Short mmCIF file of C-alpha atoms in Angstrom, two decimals:
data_model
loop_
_atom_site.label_atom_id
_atom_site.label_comp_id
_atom_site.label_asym_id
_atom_site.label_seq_id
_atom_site.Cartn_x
_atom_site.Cartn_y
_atom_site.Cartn_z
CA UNK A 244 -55.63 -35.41 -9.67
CA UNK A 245 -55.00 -35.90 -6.02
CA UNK A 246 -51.80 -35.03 -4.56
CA UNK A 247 -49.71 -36.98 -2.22
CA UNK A 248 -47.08 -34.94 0.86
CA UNK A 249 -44.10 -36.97 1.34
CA UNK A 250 -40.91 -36.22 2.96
CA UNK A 251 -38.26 -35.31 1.06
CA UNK A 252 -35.64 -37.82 2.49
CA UNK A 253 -38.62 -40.61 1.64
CA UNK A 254 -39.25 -39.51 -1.61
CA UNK A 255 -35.35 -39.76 -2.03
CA UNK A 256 -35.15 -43.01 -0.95
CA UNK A 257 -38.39 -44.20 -3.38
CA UNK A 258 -37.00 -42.72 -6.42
CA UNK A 259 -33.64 -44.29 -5.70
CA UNK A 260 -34.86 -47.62 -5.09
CA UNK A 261 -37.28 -47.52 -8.02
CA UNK A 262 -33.67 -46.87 -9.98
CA UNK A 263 -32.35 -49.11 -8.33
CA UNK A 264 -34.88 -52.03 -9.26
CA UNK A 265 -34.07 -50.50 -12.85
CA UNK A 266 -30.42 -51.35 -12.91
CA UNK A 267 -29.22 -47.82 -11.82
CA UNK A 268 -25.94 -48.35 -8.66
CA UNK A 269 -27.37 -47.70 -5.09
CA UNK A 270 -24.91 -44.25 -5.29
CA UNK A 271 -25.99 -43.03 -8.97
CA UNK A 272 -29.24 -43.50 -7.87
CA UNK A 273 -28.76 -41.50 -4.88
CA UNK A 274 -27.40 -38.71 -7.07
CA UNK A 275 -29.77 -38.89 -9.30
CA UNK A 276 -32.67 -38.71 -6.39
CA UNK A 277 -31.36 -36.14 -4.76
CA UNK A 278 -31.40 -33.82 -8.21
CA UNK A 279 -34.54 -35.12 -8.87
CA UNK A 280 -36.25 -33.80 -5.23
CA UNK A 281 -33.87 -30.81 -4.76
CA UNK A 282 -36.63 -29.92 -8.46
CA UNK A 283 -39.38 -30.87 -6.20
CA UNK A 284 -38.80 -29.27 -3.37
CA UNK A 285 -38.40 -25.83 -5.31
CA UNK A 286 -41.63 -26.53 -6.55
CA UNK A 287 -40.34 -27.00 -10.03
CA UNK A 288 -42.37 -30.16 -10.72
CA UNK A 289 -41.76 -30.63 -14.46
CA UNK A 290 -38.15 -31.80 -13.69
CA UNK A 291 -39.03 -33.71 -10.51
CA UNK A 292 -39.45 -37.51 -9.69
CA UNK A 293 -42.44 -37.54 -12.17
CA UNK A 294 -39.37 -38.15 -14.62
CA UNK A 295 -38.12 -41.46 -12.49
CA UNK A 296 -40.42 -43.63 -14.54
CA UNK A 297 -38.90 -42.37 -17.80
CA UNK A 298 -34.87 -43.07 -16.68
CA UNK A 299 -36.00 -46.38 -15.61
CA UNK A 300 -37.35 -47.28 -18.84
CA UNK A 301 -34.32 -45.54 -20.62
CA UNK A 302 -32.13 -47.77 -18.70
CA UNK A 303 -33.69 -51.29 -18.74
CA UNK A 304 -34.59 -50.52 -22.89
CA UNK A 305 -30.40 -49.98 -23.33
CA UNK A 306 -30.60 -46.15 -23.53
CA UNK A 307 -28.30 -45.03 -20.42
CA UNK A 308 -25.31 -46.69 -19.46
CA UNK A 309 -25.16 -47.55 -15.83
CA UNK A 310 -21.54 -48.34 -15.60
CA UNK A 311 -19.99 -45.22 -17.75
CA UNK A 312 -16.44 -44.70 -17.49
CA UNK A 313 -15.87 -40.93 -17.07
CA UNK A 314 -13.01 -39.00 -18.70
CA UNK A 315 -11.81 -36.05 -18.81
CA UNK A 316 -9.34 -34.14 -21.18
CA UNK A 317 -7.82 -31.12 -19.92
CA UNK A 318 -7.66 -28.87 -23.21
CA UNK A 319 -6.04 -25.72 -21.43
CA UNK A 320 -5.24 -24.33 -17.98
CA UNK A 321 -9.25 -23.38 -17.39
CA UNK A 322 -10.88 -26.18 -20.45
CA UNK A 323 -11.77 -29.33 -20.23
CA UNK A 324 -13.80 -31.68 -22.37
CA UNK A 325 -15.89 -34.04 -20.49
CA UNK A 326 -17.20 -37.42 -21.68
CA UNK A 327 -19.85 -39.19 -19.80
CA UNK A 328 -19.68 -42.19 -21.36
CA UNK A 329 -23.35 -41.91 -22.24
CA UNK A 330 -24.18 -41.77 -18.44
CA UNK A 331 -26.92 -40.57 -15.99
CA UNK A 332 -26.91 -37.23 -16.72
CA UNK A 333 -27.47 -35.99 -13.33
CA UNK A 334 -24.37 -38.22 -12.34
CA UNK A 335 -22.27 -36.75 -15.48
CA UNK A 336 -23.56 -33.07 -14.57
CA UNK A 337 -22.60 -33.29 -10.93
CA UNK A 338 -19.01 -34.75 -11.51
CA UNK A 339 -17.95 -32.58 -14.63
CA UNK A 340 -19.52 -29.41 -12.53
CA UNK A 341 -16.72 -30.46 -10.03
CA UNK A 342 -14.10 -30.62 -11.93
CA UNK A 343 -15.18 -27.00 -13.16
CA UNK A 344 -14.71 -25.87 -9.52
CA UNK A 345 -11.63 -27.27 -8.82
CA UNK A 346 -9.78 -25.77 -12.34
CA UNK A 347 -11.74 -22.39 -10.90
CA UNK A 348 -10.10 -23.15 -7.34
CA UNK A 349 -6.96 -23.38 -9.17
CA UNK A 350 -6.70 -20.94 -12.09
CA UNK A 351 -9.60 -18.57 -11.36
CA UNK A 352 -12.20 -20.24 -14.22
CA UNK A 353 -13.49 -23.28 -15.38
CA UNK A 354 -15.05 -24.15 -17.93
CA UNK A 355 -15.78 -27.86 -19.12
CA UNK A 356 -17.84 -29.11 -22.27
CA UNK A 357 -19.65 -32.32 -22.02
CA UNK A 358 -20.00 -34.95 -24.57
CA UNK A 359 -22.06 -38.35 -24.35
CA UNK A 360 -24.35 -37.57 -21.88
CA UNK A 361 -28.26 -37.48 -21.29
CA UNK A 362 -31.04 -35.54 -19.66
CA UNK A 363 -29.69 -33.79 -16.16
CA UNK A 364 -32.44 -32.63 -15.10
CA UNK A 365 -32.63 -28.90 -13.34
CA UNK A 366 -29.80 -26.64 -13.86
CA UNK A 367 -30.34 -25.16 -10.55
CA UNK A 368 -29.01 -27.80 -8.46
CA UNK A 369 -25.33 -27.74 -10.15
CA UNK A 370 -24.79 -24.02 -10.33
CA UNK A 371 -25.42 -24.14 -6.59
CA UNK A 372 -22.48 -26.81 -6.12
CA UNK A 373 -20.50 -23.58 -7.38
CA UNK A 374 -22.44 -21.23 -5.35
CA UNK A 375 -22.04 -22.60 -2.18
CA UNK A 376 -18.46 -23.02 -2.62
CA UNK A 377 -18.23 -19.63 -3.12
CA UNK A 378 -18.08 -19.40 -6.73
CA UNK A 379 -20.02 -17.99 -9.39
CA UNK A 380 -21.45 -21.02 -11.49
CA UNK A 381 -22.69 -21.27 -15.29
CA UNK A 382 -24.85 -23.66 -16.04
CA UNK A 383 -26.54 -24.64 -19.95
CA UNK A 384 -27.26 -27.71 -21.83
CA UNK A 385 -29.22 -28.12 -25.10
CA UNK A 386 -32.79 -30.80 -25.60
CA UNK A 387 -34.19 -31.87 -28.39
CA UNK A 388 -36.34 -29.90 -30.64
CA UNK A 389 -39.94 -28.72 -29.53
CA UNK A 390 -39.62 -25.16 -29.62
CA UNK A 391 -40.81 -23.07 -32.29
CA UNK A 392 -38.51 -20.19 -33.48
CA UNK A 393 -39.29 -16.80 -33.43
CA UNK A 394 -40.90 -16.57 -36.94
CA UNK A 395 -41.39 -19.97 -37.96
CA UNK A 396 -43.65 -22.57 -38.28
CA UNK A 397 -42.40 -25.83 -36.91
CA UNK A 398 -39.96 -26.93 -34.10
CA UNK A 399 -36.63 -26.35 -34.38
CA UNK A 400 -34.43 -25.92 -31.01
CA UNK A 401 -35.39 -27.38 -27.78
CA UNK A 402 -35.93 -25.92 -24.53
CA UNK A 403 -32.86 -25.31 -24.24
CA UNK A 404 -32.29 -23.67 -20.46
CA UNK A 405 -29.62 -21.52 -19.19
CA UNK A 406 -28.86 -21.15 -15.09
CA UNK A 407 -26.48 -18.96 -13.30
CA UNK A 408 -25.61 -18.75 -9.50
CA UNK A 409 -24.18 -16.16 -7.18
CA UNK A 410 -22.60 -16.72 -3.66
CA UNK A 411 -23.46 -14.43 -0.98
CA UNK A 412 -22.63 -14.13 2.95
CA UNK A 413 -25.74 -13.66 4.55
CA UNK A 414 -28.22 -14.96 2.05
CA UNK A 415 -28.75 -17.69 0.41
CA UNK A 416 -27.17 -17.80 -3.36
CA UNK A 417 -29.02 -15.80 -6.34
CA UNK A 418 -30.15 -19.08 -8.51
CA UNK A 419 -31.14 -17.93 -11.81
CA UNK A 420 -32.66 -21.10 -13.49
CA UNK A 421 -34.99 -20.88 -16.91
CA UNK A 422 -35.77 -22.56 -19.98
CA UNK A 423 -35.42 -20.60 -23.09
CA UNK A 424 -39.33 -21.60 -23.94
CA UNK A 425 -41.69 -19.76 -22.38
CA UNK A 426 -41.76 -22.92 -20.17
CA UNK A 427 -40.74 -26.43 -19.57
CA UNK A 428 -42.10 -28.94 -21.71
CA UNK A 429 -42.55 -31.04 -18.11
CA UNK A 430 -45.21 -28.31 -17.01
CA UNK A 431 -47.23 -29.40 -19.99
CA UNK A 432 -46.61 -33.17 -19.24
CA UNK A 433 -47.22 -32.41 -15.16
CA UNK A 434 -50.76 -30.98 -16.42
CA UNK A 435 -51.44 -33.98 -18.74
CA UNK A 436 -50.97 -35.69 -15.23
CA UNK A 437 -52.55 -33.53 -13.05
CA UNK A 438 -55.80 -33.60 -15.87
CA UNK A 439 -55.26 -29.60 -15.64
CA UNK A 440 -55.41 -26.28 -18.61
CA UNK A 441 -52.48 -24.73 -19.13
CA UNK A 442 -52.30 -20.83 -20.36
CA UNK A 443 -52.30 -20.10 -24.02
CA UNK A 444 -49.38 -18.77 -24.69
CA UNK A 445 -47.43 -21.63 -23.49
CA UNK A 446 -47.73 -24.02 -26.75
CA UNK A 447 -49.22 -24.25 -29.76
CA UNK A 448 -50.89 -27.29 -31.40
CA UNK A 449 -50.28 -29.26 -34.74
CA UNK A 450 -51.42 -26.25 -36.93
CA UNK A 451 -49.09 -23.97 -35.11
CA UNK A 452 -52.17 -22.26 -32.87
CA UNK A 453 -52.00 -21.52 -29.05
CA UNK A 454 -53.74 -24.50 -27.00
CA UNK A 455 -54.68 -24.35 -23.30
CA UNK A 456 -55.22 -28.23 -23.40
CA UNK A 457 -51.80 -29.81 -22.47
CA UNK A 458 -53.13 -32.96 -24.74
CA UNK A 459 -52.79 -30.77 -27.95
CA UNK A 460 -49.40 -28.95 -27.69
CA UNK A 461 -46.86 -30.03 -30.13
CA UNK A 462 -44.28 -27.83 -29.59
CA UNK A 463 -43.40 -25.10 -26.99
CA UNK A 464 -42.97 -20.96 -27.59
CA UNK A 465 -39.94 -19.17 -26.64
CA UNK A 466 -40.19 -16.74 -23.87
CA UNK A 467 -40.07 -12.90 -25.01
CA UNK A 468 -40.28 -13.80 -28.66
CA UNK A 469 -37.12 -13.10 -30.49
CA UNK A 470 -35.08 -12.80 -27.29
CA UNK A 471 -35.48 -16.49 -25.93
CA UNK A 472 -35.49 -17.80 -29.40
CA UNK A 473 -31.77 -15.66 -29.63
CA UNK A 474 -30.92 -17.26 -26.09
CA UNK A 475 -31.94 -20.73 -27.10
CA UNK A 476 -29.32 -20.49 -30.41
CA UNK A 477 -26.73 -19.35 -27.94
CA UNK A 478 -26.96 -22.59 -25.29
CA UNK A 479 -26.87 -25.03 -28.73
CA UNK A 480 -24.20 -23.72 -29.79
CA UNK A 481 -22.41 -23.05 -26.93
CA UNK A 482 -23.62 -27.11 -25.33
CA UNK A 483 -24.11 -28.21 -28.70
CA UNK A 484 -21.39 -27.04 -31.68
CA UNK A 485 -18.83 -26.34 -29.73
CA UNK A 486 -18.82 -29.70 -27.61
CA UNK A 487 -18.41 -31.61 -30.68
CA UNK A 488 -22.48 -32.40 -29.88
CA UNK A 489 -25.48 -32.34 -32.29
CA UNK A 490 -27.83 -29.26 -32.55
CA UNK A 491 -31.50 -28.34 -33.13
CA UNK A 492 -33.41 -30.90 -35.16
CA UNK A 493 -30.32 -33.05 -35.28
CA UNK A 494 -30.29 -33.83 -31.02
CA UNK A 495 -31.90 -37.31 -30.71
CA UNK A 496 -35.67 -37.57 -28.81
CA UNK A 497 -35.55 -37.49 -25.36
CA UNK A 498 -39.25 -39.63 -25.57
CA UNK A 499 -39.01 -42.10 -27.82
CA UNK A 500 -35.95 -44.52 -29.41
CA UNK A 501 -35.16 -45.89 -25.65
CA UNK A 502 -32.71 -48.27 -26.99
CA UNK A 503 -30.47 -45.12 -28.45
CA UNK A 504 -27.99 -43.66 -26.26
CA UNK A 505 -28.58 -39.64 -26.65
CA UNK A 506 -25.31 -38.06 -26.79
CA UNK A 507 -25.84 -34.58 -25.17
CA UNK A 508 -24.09 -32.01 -24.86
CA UNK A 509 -23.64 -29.53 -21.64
CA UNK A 510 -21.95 -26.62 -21.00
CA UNK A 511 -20.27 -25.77 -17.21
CA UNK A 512 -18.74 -22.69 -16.46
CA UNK A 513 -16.84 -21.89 -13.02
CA UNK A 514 -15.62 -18.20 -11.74
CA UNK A 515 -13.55 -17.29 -8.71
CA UNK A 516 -14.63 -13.50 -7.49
CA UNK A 517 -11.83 -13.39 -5.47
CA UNK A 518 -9.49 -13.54 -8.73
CA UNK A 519 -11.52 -9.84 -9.95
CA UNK A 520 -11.35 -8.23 -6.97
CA UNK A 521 -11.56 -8.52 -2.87
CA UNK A 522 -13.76 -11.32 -2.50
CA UNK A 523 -15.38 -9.73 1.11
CA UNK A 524 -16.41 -6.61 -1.79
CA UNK A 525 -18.17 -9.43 -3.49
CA UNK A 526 -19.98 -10.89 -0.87
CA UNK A 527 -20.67 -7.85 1.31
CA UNK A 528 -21.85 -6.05 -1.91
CA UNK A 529 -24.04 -9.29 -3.00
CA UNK A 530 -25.67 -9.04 0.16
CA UNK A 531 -25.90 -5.51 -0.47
CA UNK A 532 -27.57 -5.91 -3.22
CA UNK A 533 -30.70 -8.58 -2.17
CA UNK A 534 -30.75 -6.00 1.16
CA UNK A 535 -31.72 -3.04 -1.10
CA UNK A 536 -34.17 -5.19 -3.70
CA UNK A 537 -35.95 -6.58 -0.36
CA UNK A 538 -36.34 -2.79 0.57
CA UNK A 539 -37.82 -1.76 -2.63
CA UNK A 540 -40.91 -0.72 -3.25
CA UNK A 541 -43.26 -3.35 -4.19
CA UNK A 542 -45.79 -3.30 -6.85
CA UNK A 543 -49.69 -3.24 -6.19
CA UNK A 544 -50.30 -7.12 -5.62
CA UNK A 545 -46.80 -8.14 -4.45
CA UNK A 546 -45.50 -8.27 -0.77
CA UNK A 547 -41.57 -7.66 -1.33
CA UNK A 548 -39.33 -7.78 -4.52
CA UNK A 549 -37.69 -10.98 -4.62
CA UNK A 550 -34.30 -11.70 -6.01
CA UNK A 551 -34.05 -14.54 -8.74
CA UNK A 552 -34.29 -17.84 -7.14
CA UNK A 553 -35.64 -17.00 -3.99
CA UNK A 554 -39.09 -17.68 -3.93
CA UNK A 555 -38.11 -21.51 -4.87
CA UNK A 556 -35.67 -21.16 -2.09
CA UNK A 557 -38.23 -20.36 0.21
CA UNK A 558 -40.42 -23.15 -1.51
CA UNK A 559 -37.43 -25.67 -0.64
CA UNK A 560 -37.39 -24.34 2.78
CA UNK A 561 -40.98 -24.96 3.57
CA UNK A 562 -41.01 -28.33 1.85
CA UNK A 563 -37.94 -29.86 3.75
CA UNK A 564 -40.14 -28.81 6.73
CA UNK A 565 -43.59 -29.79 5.59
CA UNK A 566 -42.61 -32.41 2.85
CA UNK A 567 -43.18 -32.14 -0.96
CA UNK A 568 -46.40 -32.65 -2.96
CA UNK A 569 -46.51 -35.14 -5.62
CA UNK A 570 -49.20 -36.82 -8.02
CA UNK A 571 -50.94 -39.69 -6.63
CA UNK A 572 -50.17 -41.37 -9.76
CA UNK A 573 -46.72 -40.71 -9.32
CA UNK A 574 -46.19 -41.95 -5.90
CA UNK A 575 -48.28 -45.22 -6.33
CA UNK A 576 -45.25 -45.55 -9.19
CA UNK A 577 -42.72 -45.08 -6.76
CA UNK A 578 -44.27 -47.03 -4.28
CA UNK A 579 -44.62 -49.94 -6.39
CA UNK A 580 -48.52 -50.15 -6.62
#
């Protein structure tokens, strides 16, 4: 499949108005754009406007409220519980993750669970609203089930990713951003796209064998075996049980049942440095640290270790320069043809 460059502030404004024609408010739409590119731009295509078509239909079937009425119940000096009203979950995401910095501003943490919300798309963008105000962010949320657990058979947790970011003075912020499968399941659906084979260890088809056709996979592996199947239990419960939220099997289909409002759960955590410690230790030694991986030694094949994050960074860079390549498909979508 052919791909299409397009700037990023005009691919902004096409998924917005496609929202827009949806239902979605000119600034939710905005938001959710802007989450939706900053993916893009990173290169991280699975959660990138290819998934514009799929709000739209959520919201014009009854599945996303487009007026929600946020609230928020402080629980404890650093807690909060977070309801998006069944929301926009990049427009939920964005506003609890800011309420997470400003109890960190305050008290030194914050952490906020939220209820009632829907698919947010990539972690990475709201760990760096904590990042580039100088804070360390957390970042998790739970999916619905299409990962197979270490040692089983059928589906049972979803993708379930974790993301963490780390401020530093010189360089950009450390974004760690991964699903808990070995990937997304929006690689396999970009390939379905794309008419491209994915590797084999990526999914595995009705009778529980590896596939490289995207078509056939049924459910997703989790990365490093028992350890991202271990990680993926700790973002359910953590996004999941403890929010009050459903779990595992129980999470409601993110394709499929458009009419149903999901409920998901998320999990936002906020740290102030400075409260540990002298926060120029922090940043000098953060700086530091990317100074001395850059100067590493690289392995036969590789032209410099890389800190977390940063080849996407440089990704971003180079697309807010050159534009961002999407499917043909998906941009006679946007554009209305």
């Amino acid at each position: 499949m052919t791909d299409v460059v397009v700037a990023c502030d005009e691919l902004m404004r096409l998924c917005s108005k496609k929202l827009q024609e949806a239902g979605v408010p000119a600034e939710q739409a905005d938001i959710v754009a802007e989450v939706l590119v900053h993916a893009d731009a990173r290169g991280v295509r699975s959660h990138g406007v290819l998934r514009t078509e799929h709000y739209a239909r959520r919201v014009r079937e009854g599945g996303l409220n487009t007026n929600p009425q946020f609230s928020i119940r402080n629980t404890g000096p650093v807690t909060a519980i977070f309801d998006g009203d069944d929301g926009l979950g990049h427009v939920v995401s964005k506003a609890a993750m800011d309420h997470a910095i400003a109890l960190a501003n305050k008290n030194g943490v914050g952490m906020v669970g939220v209820v009632n919300s829907s698919h947010c798309g990539a972690l990475s963008y709201f760990v760096n609203q904590a990042a580039q105000a100088g804070l360390i962010g957390m970042a998790m949320t739970h999916t619905d089930k299409g990962v197979v657990p270490y040692g089983g058979a059928e589906s049972f947790f979803g993708t379930n990713p974790i993301a963490y970011g780390f401020p530093a003075r010189r360089h950009s912020p450390v974004i760690l951003d991964m699903a808990t499968s070995k990937v997304a399941f929006g690689k396999v659906f970009h390939a379905r796209e794309a008419g491209i084979d994915i590797p084999d260890d990526w999914g595995v088809d009705a009778s529980g064998k590896p596939t490289s056709n995207p078509h056939d996979v049924t459910a997703l592996l989790p990365f490093g075996g028992p350890k991202g199947y271990g990680l993926a239990m700790v973002v359910d419960i953590m996004s999941g049980i403890m929010t009050g939220s459903a779990f595992g099997p129980h999470i409601s289909e993110m394709y499929g049942s458009y009419d149903q409002k999901r409920k998901l759960g998320h999990f936002y955590c906020v740290i102030n440095p400075a409260m540990f410690g002298d926060p120029d230790f922090f940043l000098d030694n953060m700086d530091r640290m990317i100074d001395e991986l850059h100067q590493s030694k690289p392995a036969e094949g590789f032209g410099q270790v890389m800190v977390p994050g940063e080849p996407e960074q440089l990704r971003e860079a180079k697309s807010l320069r050159e534009g961002v390549a999407v499917t043909e498909t998906i941009y006679r979508y946007l554009k209305g043809n």
